[in-house]
């Protein structure tokens, strides 16, 4: 059993595909990893106090949350990711646990309208980018 499982599942559906089959497999769900299989696998492999984290398109977050509640996992953290401060979120980072906790929520804008990365995004990712 695992303490933490993290996933960035393929989530593009019925969209323009790349010439590379490997790239398409990584990015397009086309039934390669349905949510019900991802959820059942994570719930089966987590230890009792384990957590499951993933990134999803914002439009898929609520249906996923409804599905995962059926296996006893609850949202404990949610970060809505926006391309710009005044834009609607396009991605959501979610963390689930079977142990009840207050939900921590937040927002993260990637870029300022000027095109520069926001201070918050730079602080969060500076260990991974040389130019920050």
XYZ file of C-alpha atoms in Angstrom:
132
model
C 0.000 0.000 0.000
C 1.112 3.561 -0.729
C 1.096 6.766 1.335
C 0.720 8.979 -1.728
C -0.305 8.404 -5.324
C -0.039 11.226 -7.838
C -1.377 11.227 -11.375
C -1.416 13.489 -14.392
C -3.817 11.341 -16.407
C -4.319 11.747 -20.143
C -7.367 13.961 -20.427
C -7.760 15.329 -23.944
C -10.819 13.824 -25.560
C -11.919 14.049 -29.172
C -9.333 16.712 -29.929
C -6.644 17.218 -32.554
C -3.978 14.536 -32.308
C -0.239 14.723 -32.874
C 1.559 12.587 -35.480
C 3.313 10.670 -32.672
C 1.378 7.667 -31.234
C 3.388 7.912 -27.978
C 2.459 11.561 -27.521
C -1.203 10.782 -28.207
C -1.190 7.966 -25.652
C 0.185 10.342 -22.999
C -2.260 13.158 -23.713
C -5.529 11.718 -25.023
C -7.799 9.595 -22.875
C -9.719 7.821 -25.673
C -10.652 5.202 -23.056
C -6.990 4.426 -22.298
C -7.505 5.284 -18.616
C -11.157 5.912 -17.748
C -11.732 7.770 -14.484
C -13.452 4.748 -12.946
C -10.257 2.670 -13.425
C -8.026 5.448 -12.097
C -10.244 5.862 -9.029
C -10.554 2.145 -8.283
C -6.802 1.656 -8.683
C -5.923 4.567 -6.418
C -8.416 3.575 -3.714
C -7.200 -0.030 -3.798
C -3.499 0.924 -3.590
C -3.668 3.667 -0.930
C -2.944 2.881 2.692
C -5.646 3.884 5.182
C -4.172 7.364 5.745
C -2.924 7.722 2.155
C -3.587 10.589 -0.204
C -4.270 10.760 -3.912
C -3.358 13.832 -5.962
C -3.983 14.674 -9.579
C -4.341 17.422 -12.151
C -7.465 17.694 -14.288
C -9.049 20.142 -16.702
C -11.322 22.410 -14.666
C -14.379 21.211 -16.565
C -13.742 17.613 -15.440
C -13.126 18.344 -11.744
C -16.704 18.210 -10.441
C -17.679 14.972 -12.238
C -14.449 13.385 -10.955
C -15.167 14.523 -7.376
C -18.649 12.979 -7.558
C -17.196 9.680 -8.802
C -14.407 9.479 -6.218
C -16.775 10.112 -3.293
C -18.338 6.730 -4.092
C -15.132 4.990 -2.928
C -14.905 7.036 0.280
C -12.299 9.589 -0.778
C -12.893 13.261 -0.049
C -11.294 16.459 -1.339
C -8.759 17.806 1.161
C -6.954 20.281 -1.115
C -7.956 22.092 -4.286
C -5.922 24.574 -6.292
C -7.661 26.277 -9.208
C -5.053 27.148 -11.843
C -5.720 30.104 -14.116
C -3.736 31.151 -17.182
C -4.121 34.819 -16.062
C -5.344 36.437 -12.815
C -8.720 37.462 -14.229
C -9.344 34.300 -16.276
C -11.444 31.278 -15.399
C -9.435 28.279 -14.156
C -8.403 25.861 -16.885
C -6.789 23.243 -14.623
C -7.474 22.027 -11.098
C -5.013 20.327 -8.770
C -6.891 18.037 -6.392
C -5.867 15.990 -3.373
C -8.090 13.341 -1.787
C -8.024 11.374 1.466
C -10.335 8.949 3.223
C -9.705 10.827 6.479
C -11.922 13.867 6.975
C -10.089 17.193 7.064
C -11.100 20.766 6.352
C -10.680 21.510 2.645
C -7.810 23.856 1.759
C -8.530 25.813 -1.411
C -6.557 28.327 -3.394
C -5.927 29.903 -6.760
C -2.783 30.195 -8.827
C -2.415 32.425 -11.882
C 0.424 31.357 -14.185
C 1.056 34.633 -16.029
C 0.331 38.310 -15.669
C -1.545 39.950 -18.562
C 1.870 41.319 -19.639
C 2.947 37.739 -20.344
C 5.391 37.549 -17.437
C 5.097 34.708 -14.961
C 3.403 35.704 -11.709
C 5.481 35.899 -8.541
C 3.400 33.075 -7.047
C 4.076 30.774 -9.992
C 7.797 31.578 -9.962
C 8.028 30.908 -6.228
C 6.202 27.588 -6.608
C 8.285 26.343 -9.554
C 11.701 27.987 -9.076
C 13.322 24.694 -8.025
C 12.423 23.255 -11.439
C 13.353 26.125 -13.783
C 16.797 27.631 -14.258
C 15.473 31.027 -15.403
C 13.608 31.736 -12.130
